[in-house]
PDB file of C-alpha atoms and ligand atoms in Angstrom:
ATOM      1  CA  MET A   9     -12.932  -9.685  -0.626  1.00 90.00           C
ATOM      2  CA  LYS A  10     -10.782  -6.611  -0.037  1.00 97.00           C
ATOM      3  CA  LEU A  11      -7.065  -6.284   0.688  1.00 98.00           C
ATOM      4  CA  VAL A  12      -5.922  -4.593   3.923  1.00 98.00           C
ATOM      5  CA  LEU A  13      -2.375  -3.576   4.258  1.00 98.00           C
ATOM      6  CA  ALA A  14      -0.748  -1.981   7.298  1.00 98.00           C
ATOM      7  CA  ASN A  15       1.984   0.560   6.984  1.00 98.00           C
ATOM      8  CA  TRP A  16       3.840   0.674  10.282  1.00 98.00           C
ATOM      9  CA  LYS A  17       6.209   3.442   9.153  1.00 98.00           C
ATOM     10  CA  MET A  18       8.978   3.996  11.613  1.00 98.00           C
ATOM     11  CA  TYR A  19       7.094   2.570  14.590  1.00 98.00           C
ATOM     12  CA  LYS A  20       7.487  -0.538  16.820  1.00 98.00           C
ATOM     13  CA  ASN A  21      10.476  -2.301  18.290  1.00 98.00           C
ATOM     14  CA  LEU A  22      10.957  -6.033  18.434  1.00 97.00           C
ATOM     15  CA  GLU A  23       9.133  -6.468  21.733  1.00 98.00           C
ATOM     16  CA  GLU A  24       6.149  -4.498  20.375  1.00 98.00           C
ATOM     17  CA  ILE A  25       6.077  -6.636  17.238  1.00 98.00           C
ATOM     18  CA  ASN A  26       5.959  -9.759  19.296  1.00 98.00           C
ATOM     19  CA  SER A  27       3.165  -8.480  21.484  1.00 98.00           C
ATOM     20  CA  PHE A  28       1.256  -7.140  18.476  1.00 98.00           C
ATOM     21  CA  GLU A  29       1.417 -10.558  16.827  1.00 98.00           C
ATOM     22  CA  LYS A  30       0.120 -12.327  19.982  1.00 98.00           C
ATOM     23  CA  GLU A  31      -2.882 -10.095  20.351  1.00 98.00           C
ATOM     24  CA  PHE A  32      -3.437 -10.137  16.501  1.00 98.00           C
ATOM     25  CA  LYS A  33      -3.462 -13.925  16.318  1.00 97.00           C
ATOM     26  CA  LYS A  34      -5.782 -14.250  19.376  1.00 97.00           C
ATOM     27  CA  ASN A  35      -8.319 -11.892  17.842  1.00 97.00           C
ATOM     28  CA  LEU A  36      -8.004 -13.084  14.185  1.00 97.00           C
ATOM     29  CA  LYS A  37      -8.974 -16.572  15.379  1.00 95.00           C
ATOM     30  CA  ASN A  38     -12.540 -15.319  15.883  1.00 93.00           C
ATOM     31  CA  VAL A  39     -12.846 -13.972  12.380  1.00 95.00           C
ATOM     32  CA  ASP A  40     -14.729 -16.179  10.023  1.00 93.00           C
ATOM     33  CA  SER A  41     -13.424 -14.979   6.709  1.00 93.00           C
ATOM     34  CA  PRO A  42     -10.404 -12.729   7.087  1.00 94.00           C
ATOM     35  CA  CYS A  43      -9.484 -10.853   3.967  1.00 96.00           C
ATOM     36  CA  SER A  44      -5.992 -10.869   2.417  1.00 97.00           C
ATOM     37  CA  HIS A  45      -3.792  -8.804   4.529  1.00 98.00           C
ATOM     38  CA  GLY A  46      -0.163  -7.739   5.073  1.00 98.00           C
ATOM     39  CA  VAL A  47       2.166  -5.583   7.039  1.00 98.00           C
ATOM     40  CA  ALA A  48       4.886  -3.232   5.902  1.00 98.00           C
ATOM     41  CA  VAL A  49       7.466  -3.230   8.624  1.00 98.00           C
ATOM     42  CA  PRO A  50      10.706  -1.193   9.195  1.00 98.00           C
ATOM     43  CA  SER A  51      13.390  -2.943   7.148  1.00 98.00           C
ATOM     44  CA  ILE A  52      15.511  -3.910  10.122  1.00 98.00           C
ATOM     45  CA  TYR A  53      12.757  -6.139  11.343  1.00 98.00           C
ATOM     46  CA  LEU A  54      11.738  -7.743   8.100  1.00 98.00           C
ATOM     47  CA  ILE A  55      13.268 -11.109   8.679  1.00 98.00           C
ATOM     48  CA  GLN A  56      12.017 -11.308  12.235  1.00 98.00           C
ATOM     49  CA  ALA A  57       8.570 -10.192  11.324  1.00 98.00           C
ATOM     50  CA  LYS A  58       8.468 -12.890   8.685  1.00 97.00           C
ATOM     51  CA  LYS A  59       9.247 -15.531  11.444  1.00 97.00           C
ATOM     52  CA  ILE A  60       6.902 -13.988  13.956  1.00 98.00           C
ATOM     53  CA  PHE A  61       3.795 -13.809  11.789  1.00 98.00           C
ATOM     54  CA  ASN A  62       2.318 -16.915  10.169  1.00 95.00           C
ATOM     55  CA  GLU A  63       2.082 -17.249   6.436  1.00 94.00           C
ATOM     56  CA  GLN A  64      -1.424 -15.805   6.201  1.00 95.00           C
ATOM     57  CA  THR A  65       0.021 -12.335   6.974  1.00 97.00           C
ATOM     58  CA  LYS A  66       2.247 -11.085   4.126  1.00 98.00           C
ATOM     59  CA  ILE A  67       5.315  -9.061   5.077  1.00 98.00           C
ATOM     60  CA  TYR A  68       6.350  -6.032   2.988  1.00 98.00           C
ATOM     61  CA  ALA A  69       9.151  -3.589   3.056  1.00 98.00           C
ATOM     62  CA  GLN A  70       8.383   0.174   3.066  1.00 98.00           C
ATOM     63  CA  ASP A  71      10.915   1.042   0.330  1.00 98.00           C
ATOM     64  CA  VAL A  72      13.517  -0.735  -1.761  1.00 98.00           C
ATOM     65  CA  PHE A  73      16.263   0.346  -4.145  1.00 98.00           C
ATOM     66  CA  PHE A  74      16.176  -0.603  -7.780  1.00 98.00           C
ATOM     67  CA  LYS A  75      19.777  -1.894  -8.174  1.00 98.00           C
ATOM     68  CA  LYS A  76      20.576  -5.505  -7.434  1.00 97.00           C
ATOM     69  CA  GLU A  77      23.699  -4.567  -5.359  1.00 98.00           C
ATOM     70  CA  GLY A  78      26.420  -1.943  -5.245  1.00 98.00           C
ATOM     71  CA  ALA A  79      27.841   1.011  -3.361  1.00 98.00           C
ATOM     72  CA  TYR A  80      24.471   2.467  -2.241  1.00 98.00           C
ATOM     73  CA  THR A  81      24.993   2.976   1.444  1.00 98.00           C
ATOM     74  CA  GLY A  82      21.849   2.690   3.489  1.00 96.00           C
ATOM     75  CA  ASN A  83      19.706   1.028   0.873  1.00 97.00           C
ATOM     76  CA  ILE A  84      18.295  -2.474   0.588  1.00 97.00           C
ATOM     77  CA  SER A  85      17.779  -4.040  -2.794  1.00 98.00           C
ATOM     78  CA  TYR A  86      15.003  -6.032  -4.401  1.00 98.00           C
ATOM     79  CA  SER A  87      17.237  -9.000  -4.537  1.00 97.00           C
ATOM     80  CA  MET A  88      17.682  -8.822  -0.756  1.00 98.00           C
ATOM     81  CA  LEU A  89      13.907  -8.995  -0.399  1.00 98.00           C
ATOM     82  CA  LEU A  90      13.860 -12.049  -2.660  1.00 97.00           C
ATOM     83  CA  ASP A  91      16.702 -13.651  -0.689  1.00 97.00           C
ATOM     84  CA  THR A  92      14.861 -13.212   2.620  1.00 97.00           C
ATOM     85  CA  GLY A  93      11.404 -14.313   1.353  1.00 95.00           C
ATOM     86  CA  ILE A  94       9.784 -10.854   1.670  1.00 98.00           C
ATOM     87  CA  CYS A  95       6.958 -10.613  -0.861  1.00 96.00           C
ATOM     88  CA  GLY A  96       7.415  -6.977  -2.005  1.00 98.00           C
ATOM     89  CA  SER A  97       7.433  -3.373  -0.888  1.00 98.00           C
ATOM     90  CA  ILE A  98       5.571  -0.120  -0.699  1.00 98.00           C
ATOM     91  CA  ILE A  99       6.944   2.335  -3.274  1.00 98.00           C
ATOM     92  CA  GLY A 100       6.510   6.075  -3.531  1.00 98.00           C
ATOM     93  CA  HIS A 101       4.759   6.682  -0.266  1.00 98.00           C
ATOM     94  CA  SER A 102       4.058  10.423   0.066  1.00 97.00           C
ATOM     95  CA  GLU A 103       6.402  10.639   3.060  1.00 97.00           C
ATOM     96  CA  ARG A 104       9.227   9.353   0.918  1.00 98.00           C
ATOM     97  CA  ARG A 105       8.239  11.687  -1.981  1.00 97.00           C
ATOM     98  CA  GLN A 106       8.145  14.719   0.373  1.00 96.00           C
ATOM     99  CA  MET A 107      11.036  13.973   2.744  1.00 97.00           C
ATOM    100  CA  PHE A 108      13.382  11.698   0.875  1.00 97.00           C
ATOM    101  CA  ASN A 109      13.361  13.009  -2.718  1.00 95.00           C
ATOM    102  CA  GLU A 110      11.449  10.185  -4.220  1.00 98.00           C
ATOM    103  CA  THR A 111      10.477  11.087  -7.738  1.00 98.00           C
ATOM    104  CA  ASP A 112       8.164   9.622 -10.356  1.00 98.00           C
ATOM    105  CA  GLU A 113      11.253   8.353 -12.059  1.00 98.00           C
ATOM    106  CA  THR A 114      12.681   6.423  -9.077  1.00 98.00           C
ATOM    107  CA  VAL A 115       9.163   5.097  -8.286  1.00 98.00           C
ATOM    108  CA  ASN A 116       9.055   3.728 -11.792  1.00 98.00           C
ATOM    109  CA  LEU A 117      12.465   2.117 -11.623  1.00 98.00           C
ATOM    110  CA  LYS A 118      11.706   0.626  -8.188  1.00 98.00           C
ATOM    111  CA  THR A 119       8.383  -0.735  -9.442  1.00 98.00           C
ATOM    112  CA  ILE A 120      10.001  -2.365 -12.444  1.00 98.00           C
ATOM    113  CA  SER A 121      12.802  -3.892 -10.415  1.00 98.00           C
ATOM    114  CA  LEU A 122      10.189  -5.462  -8.087  1.00 98.00           C
ATOM    115  CA  VAL A 123       7.706  -6.835 -10.584  1.00 98.00           C
ATOM    116  CA  GLU A 124      10.372  -8.172 -12.983  1.00 98.00           C
ATOM    117  CA  ASN A 125      11.686 -10.202 -10.037  1.00 98.00           C
ATOM    118  CA  ASN A 126       8.295 -11.624  -9.114  1.00 97.00           C
ATOM    119  CA  LEU A 127       7.896  -9.293  -6.137  1.00 98.00           C
ATOM    120  CA  GLU A 128       4.887  -7.123  -5.414  1.00 98.00           C
ATOM    121  CA  ALA A 129       4.845  -3.341  -5.678  1.00 98.00           C
ATOM    122  CA  ILE A 130       2.437  -1.349  -3.570  1.00 98.00           C
ATOM    123  CA  VAL A 131       2.699   1.956  -5.549  1.00 98.00           C
ATOM    124  CA  CYS A 132       1.427   5.040  -3.696  1.00 98.00           C
ATOM    125  CA  VAL A 133      -0.030   8.030  -5.550  1.00 98.00           C
ATOM    126  CA  GLY A 134      -1.859  11.067  -4.290  1.00 97.00           C
ATOM    127  CA  GLU A 135      -2.246  14.799  -4.517  1.00 96.00           C
ATOM    128  CA  THR A 136      -1.210  17.394  -1.880  1.00 95.00           C
ATOM    129  CA  LEU A 137      -3.687  19.649  -0.154  1.00 93.00           C
ATOM    130  CA  LYS A 138      -2.595  22.548  -2.442  1.00 94.00           C
ATOM    131  CA  GLU A 139      -3.193  20.468  -5.563  1.00 96.00           C
ATOM    132  CA  TYR A 140      -6.483  19.249  -4.149  1.00 94.00           C
ATOM    133  CA  GLU A 141      -7.658  22.832  -3.404  1.00 92.00           C
ATOM    134  CA  SER A 142      -6.673  23.990  -6.877  1.00 96.00           C
ATOM    135  CA  GLY A 143      -8.663  21.188  -8.516  1.00 95.00           C
ATOM    136  CA  LYS A 144      -5.660  19.293  -9.763  1.00 96.00           C
ATOM    137  CA  SER A 145      -6.235  16.004  -7.923  1.00 96.00           C
ATOM    138  CA  PHE A 146      -7.058  13.912 -10.965  1.00 97.00           C
ATOM    139  CA  GLU A 147      -4.346  15.276 -13.159  1.00 97.00           C
ATOM    140  CA  VAL A 148      -1.691  14.687 -10.420  1.00 98.00           C
ATOM    141  CA  VAL A 149      -2.882  11.151  -9.605  1.00 98.00           C
ATOM    142  CA  PHE A 150      -3.109  10.223 -13.201  1.00 98.00           C
ATOM    143  CA  ASN A 151       0.330  11.468 -14.052  1.00 98.00           C
ATOM    144  CA  GLN A 152       1.918   9.746 -11.060  1.00 98.00           C
ATOM    145  CA  THR A 153       0.170   6.531 -12.035  1.00 98.00           C
ATOM    146  CA  ILE A 154       1.184   6.486 -15.704  1.00 98.00           C
ATOM    147  CA  ASN A 155       4.726   7.445 -14.724  1.00 98.00           C
ATOM    148  CA  ALA A 156       4.888   4.643 -12.255  1.00 98.00           C
ATOM    149  CA  LEU A 157       3.559   2.114 -14.828  1.00 97.00           C
ATOM    150  CA  LYS A 158       5.851   3.253 -17.639  1.00 97.00           C
ATOM    151  CA  ASN A 159       7.643   0.288 -19.334  1.00 96.00           C
ATOM    152  CA  VAL A 160       5.949  -2.231 -17.004  1.00 97.00           C
ATOM    153  CA  SER A 161       5.125  -5.256 -19.141  1.00 95.00           C
ATOM    154  CA  SER A 162       1.459  -6.140 -19.055  1.00 94.00           C
ATOM    155  CA  LYS A 163       2.241  -9.628 -17.844  1.00 95.00           C
ATOM    156  CA  HIS A 164       3.645  -7.987 -14.665  1.00 97.00           C
ATOM    157  CA  LEU A 165       0.639  -5.739 -13.934  1.00 97.00           C
ATOM    158  CA  SER A 166      -0.933  -8.283 -11.642  1.00 96.00           C
ATOM    159  CA  LYS A 167       2.066  -7.748  -9.259  1.00 98.00           C
ATOM    160  CA  ILE A 168       1.139  -4.114  -8.785  1.00 98.00           C
ATOM    161  CA  VAL A 169      -1.278  -2.728  -6.212  1.00 98.00           C
ATOM    162  CA  LEU A 170      -2.016   0.971  -6.509  1.00 98.00           C
ATOM    163  CA  ALA A 171      -2.707   2.880  -3.331  1.00 98.00           C
ATOM    164  CA  TYR A 172      -4.492   6.169  -3.811  1.00 98.00           C
ATOM    165  CA  GLU A 173      -3.613   8.239  -0.835  1.00 97.00           C
ATOM    166  CA  PRO A 174      -4.512  11.926  -0.849  1.00 96.00           C
ATOM    167  CA  VAL A 175      -1.672  13.521   1.042  1.00 94.00           C
ATOM    168  CA  TRP A 176      -3.974  15.744   3.003  1.00 92.00           C
ATOM    169  CA  ALA A 177      -5.765  12.738   4.443  1.00 91.00           C
ATOM    170  CA  ILE A 178      -2.707  10.861   5.631  1.00 90.00           C
ATOM    171  CA  GLY A 179      -2.198  10.909   9.423  1.00 82.00           C
ATOM    172  CA  THR A 180      -4.355  14.027   9.693  1.00 84.00           C
ATOM    173  CA  GLY A 181      -7.633  12.376  10.723  1.00 79.00           C
ATOM    174  CA  LYS A 182      -9.099  14.246   7.761  1.00 82.00           C
ATOM    175  CA  VAL A 183     -11.024  11.446   6.017  1.00 81.00           C
ATOM    176  CA  ALA A 184     -11.781  11.754   2.356  1.00 91.00           C
ATOM    177  CA  ASN A 185     -15.327  11.223   1.150  1.00 95.00           C
ATOM    178  CA  ALA A 186     -15.687   7.539   0.122  1.00 97.00           C
ATOM    179  CA  ILE A 187     -18.006   8.411  -2.829  1.00 97.00           C
ATOM    180  CA  ASP A 188     -15.484  10.957  -4.121  1.00 96.00           C
ATOM    181  CA  ILE A 189     -12.657   8.448  -3.831  1.00 97.00           C
ATOM    182  CA  ASN A 190     -14.681   5.872  -5.646  1.00 97.00           C
ATOM    183  CA  GLN A 191     -15.389   8.293  -8.446  1.00 97.00           C
ATOM    184  CA  MET A 192     -11.746   9.233  -8.640  1.00 97.00           C
ATOM    185  CA  ILE A 193     -10.638   5.614  -8.941  1.00 98.00           C
ATOM    186  CA  LYS A 194     -13.360   4.885 -11.486  1.00 97.00           C
ATOM    187  CA  LYS A 195     -12.143   7.842 -13.633  1.00 97.00           C
ATOM    188  CA  LEU A 196      -8.576   6.606 -13.271  1.00 98.00           C
ATOM    189  CA  ARG A 197      -9.516   3.136 -14.451  1.00 97.00           C
ATOM    190  CA  THR A 198     -11.417   4.475 -17.381  1.00 96.00           C
ATOM    191  CA  LYS A 199      -8.369   6.599 -18.487  1.00 96.00           C
ATOM    192  CA  LEU A 200      -6.046   3.698 -17.908  1.00 96.00           C
ATOM    193  CA  ASN A 201      -8.165   1.480 -20.311  1.00 95.00           C
ATOM    194  CA  SER A 202      -6.511   2.880 -23.372  1.00 93.00           C
ATOM    195  CA  ILE A 203      -3.002   2.746 -21.814  1.00 94.00           C
ATOM    196  CA  ILE A 204      -2.760  -0.676 -20.119  1.00 95.00           C
ATOM    197  CA  GLY A 205      -5.836  -2.380 -21.623  1.00 93.00           C
ATOM    198  CA  GLU A 206      -9.373  -2.643 -20.372  1.00 94.00           C
ATOM    199  CA  LEU A 207      -9.113  -6.003 -18.645  1.00 94.00           C
ATOM    200  CA  GLN A 208      -5.795  -4.997 -16.959  1.00 95.00           C
ATOM    201  CA  SER A 209      -7.269  -1.773 -15.778  1.00 95.00           C
ATOM    202  CA  LYS A 210     -10.411  -3.590 -14.444  1.00 95.00           C
ATOM    203  CA  ASN A 211      -8.202  -6.105 -12.625  1.00 95.00           C
ATOM    204  CA  LEU A 212      -5.683  -3.587 -11.220  1.00 97.00           C
ATOM    205  CA  LYS A 213      -6.055  -3.487  -7.494  1.00 97.00           C
ATOM    206  CA  ILE A 214      -6.494   0.046  -6.222  1.00 98.00           C
ATOM    207  CA  LEU A 215      -6.588   0.703  -2.486  1.00 98.00           C
ATOM    208  CA  TYR A 216      -7.518   3.859  -0.613  1.00 97.00           C
ATOM    209  CA  GLY A 217      -5.309   5.224   2.140  1.00 96.00           C
ATOM    210  CA  GLY A 218      -5.710   8.137   4.546  1.00 95.00           C
ATOM    211  CA  SER A 219      -6.998   7.957   8.084  1.00 94.00           C
ATOM    212  CA  VAL A 220      -8.844   4.622   7.510  1.00 96.00           C
ATOM    213  CA  LYS A 221     -10.053   3.038  10.728  1.00 96.00           C
ATOM    214  CA  SER A 222     -12.686   0.453  11.755  1.00 97.00           C
ATOM    215  CA  GLU A 223     -15.374   3.145  12.128  1.00 97.00           C
ATOM    216  CA  ASN A 224     -15.084   4.386   8.514  1.00 96.00           C
ATOM    217  CA  ALA A 225     -13.806   1.266   6.709  1.00 97.00           C
ATOM    218  CA  ASP A 226     -17.269   0.097   5.712  1.00 97.00           C
ATOM    219  CA  GLU A 227     -17.864   3.329   3.854  1.00 97.00           C
ATOM    220  CA  PHE A 228     -14.797   2.700   1.720  1.00 97.00           C
ATOM    221  CA  PHE A 229     -15.065  -1.036   1.345  1.00 97.00           C
ATOM    222  CA  LYS A 230     -18.636  -0.971   0.050  1.00 97.00           C
ATOM    223  CA  GLN A 231     -17.484   1.140  -2.927  1.00 97.00           C
ATOM    224  CA  GLU A 232     -17.155  -0.886  -6.093  1.00 96.00           C
ATOM    225  CA  ASN A 233     -13.850   0.614  -7.227  1.00 97.00           C
ATOM    226  CA  ILE A 234     -12.003   0.539  -3.947  1.00 98.00           C
ATOM    227  CA  ASP A 235     -10.237  -2.769  -3.493  1.00 98.00           C
ATOM    228  CA  GLY A 236      -9.078  -2.253   0.027  1.00 98.00           C
ATOM    229  CA  ALA A 237      -6.991   0.048   2.246  1.00 98.00           C
ATOM    230  CA  LEU A 238      -3.442   0.979   3.111  1.00 98.00           C
ATOM    231  CA  VAL A 239      -3.647   1.828   6.796  1.00 98.00           C
ATOM    232  CA  GLY A 240      -1.180   3.730   8.917  1.00 97.00           C
ATOM    233  CA  SER A 241      -2.041   4.730  12.496  1.00 97.00           C
ATOM    234  CA  ALA A 242      -5.040   2.468  13.020  1.00 97.00           C
ATOM    235  CA  ALA A 243      -3.045  -0.509  11.984  1.00 98.00           C
ATOM    236  CA  LEU A 244      -0.490   0.017  14.825  1.00 98.00           C
ATOM    237  CA  ASN A 245      -3.239  -1.500  17.098  1.00 98.00           C
ATOM    238  CA  PRO A 246      -3.677  -5.218  16.650  1.00 98.00           C
ATOM    239  CA  ILE A 247      -7.336  -5.195  17.640  1.00 98.00           C
ATOM    240  CA  GLU A 248      -8.093  -2.379  15.135  1.00 98.00           C
ATOM    241  CA  PHE A 249      -6.163  -4.217  12.425  1.00 98.00           C
ATOM    242  CA  VAL A 250      -8.115  -7.414  12.957  1.00 98.00           C
ATOM    243  CA  LYS A 251     -11.399  -5.358  12.847  1.00 98.00           C
ATOM    244  CA  LEU A 252     -10.336  -3.998   9.518  1.00 98.00           C
ATOM    245  CA  ILE A 253      -9.486  -7.474   8.229  1.00 98.00           C
ATOM    246  CA  GLU A 254     -12.864  -8.643   9.424  1.00 97.00           C
ATOM    247  CA  ILE A 255     -14.726  -5.776   7.630  1.00 97.00           C
ATOM    248  CA  GLY A 256     -12.676  -6.372   4.466  1.00 97.00           C
ATOM    249  CA  GLY A 257     -13.707  -9.985   4.454  1.00 97.00           C
ATOM    250  CA  LYS A 258     -17.442  -9.061   4.227  1.00 95.00           C
ATOM    251  CA  TYR A 259     -17.087  -7.505   0.831  1.00 94.00           C
TER     252      TYR A 259
HETATM  253  P1  PGA B 307      -2.897   6.868   8.058  1.00 62.24           P
HETATM  254  O1  PGA B 307      -1.664   6.581   7.115  1.00 62.24           O
HETATM  255  O2  PGA B 307      -3.824   5.759   8.035  1.00 62.24           O
HETATM  256  O3  PGA B 307      -2.287   7.079   9.397  1.00 62.24           O
HETATM  257  O4  PGA B 307      -3.597   8.129   7.524  1.00 62.24           O
HETATM  258  C1  PGA B 307      -1.855   5.968   5.852  1.00 62.24           C
HETATM  259  C2  PGA B 307      -0.520   5.826   5.150  1.00 62.24           C
HETATM  260  O5  PGA B 307       0.404   6.711   5.375  1.00 62.24           O
HETATM  261  O6  PGA B 307      -0.293   4.908   4.356  1.00 62.24           O
END
């Protein structure tokens, strides 16, 4: 059974969230075994989204700050997520790394603040097109991963979901090859064995993200090392999102 997470980015207003949910619920009813799934919504709608969706659909933030509280204008804290019953957050999405100065160090601090407070961290890693073309993909992804996991106690690793999202495949329609992605994740797990432990590395959930849609989801989900998908544009459509959840439930 795979995990399908939607990343809505800075899309949808309240009315659109309500109509998405209606259509989503209607279609999900016909799915025999839906896989685990969740939606990362813009922070202003977190509380409402939590009320609108039923419990089966987990609600995530798209970013969170690592301090409990303080003079950090514009941020929301992990303790605010806890307070409002939100289950966790995406951390280190490439759009945040590229446009909002997210660094490996802040990704690490944010990840620790979430998991130590019983919240889930969906940690995104991935190489840029330039890094991909110069053959540095593995090195970049491995370094981002170990930096994100630094000082995370092994008892908290089950709260982490890694999302491998090659930057060149995000929102571009350029889909990565599923076999290559599987190989990449396999190699990553093997390298992680000696760092976090063999069992922990085997159990670490690793998703693929980048132009996933219902037409190509099977390709990814049938790969042994890919535990699911983080989906942007396709998941803005409730019917597409249900299809992905249905496909994820087959594996
Ligand atoms: P995409 O986005 O599915 O639109 O490529 C994925 C993501 O940004 O997480």
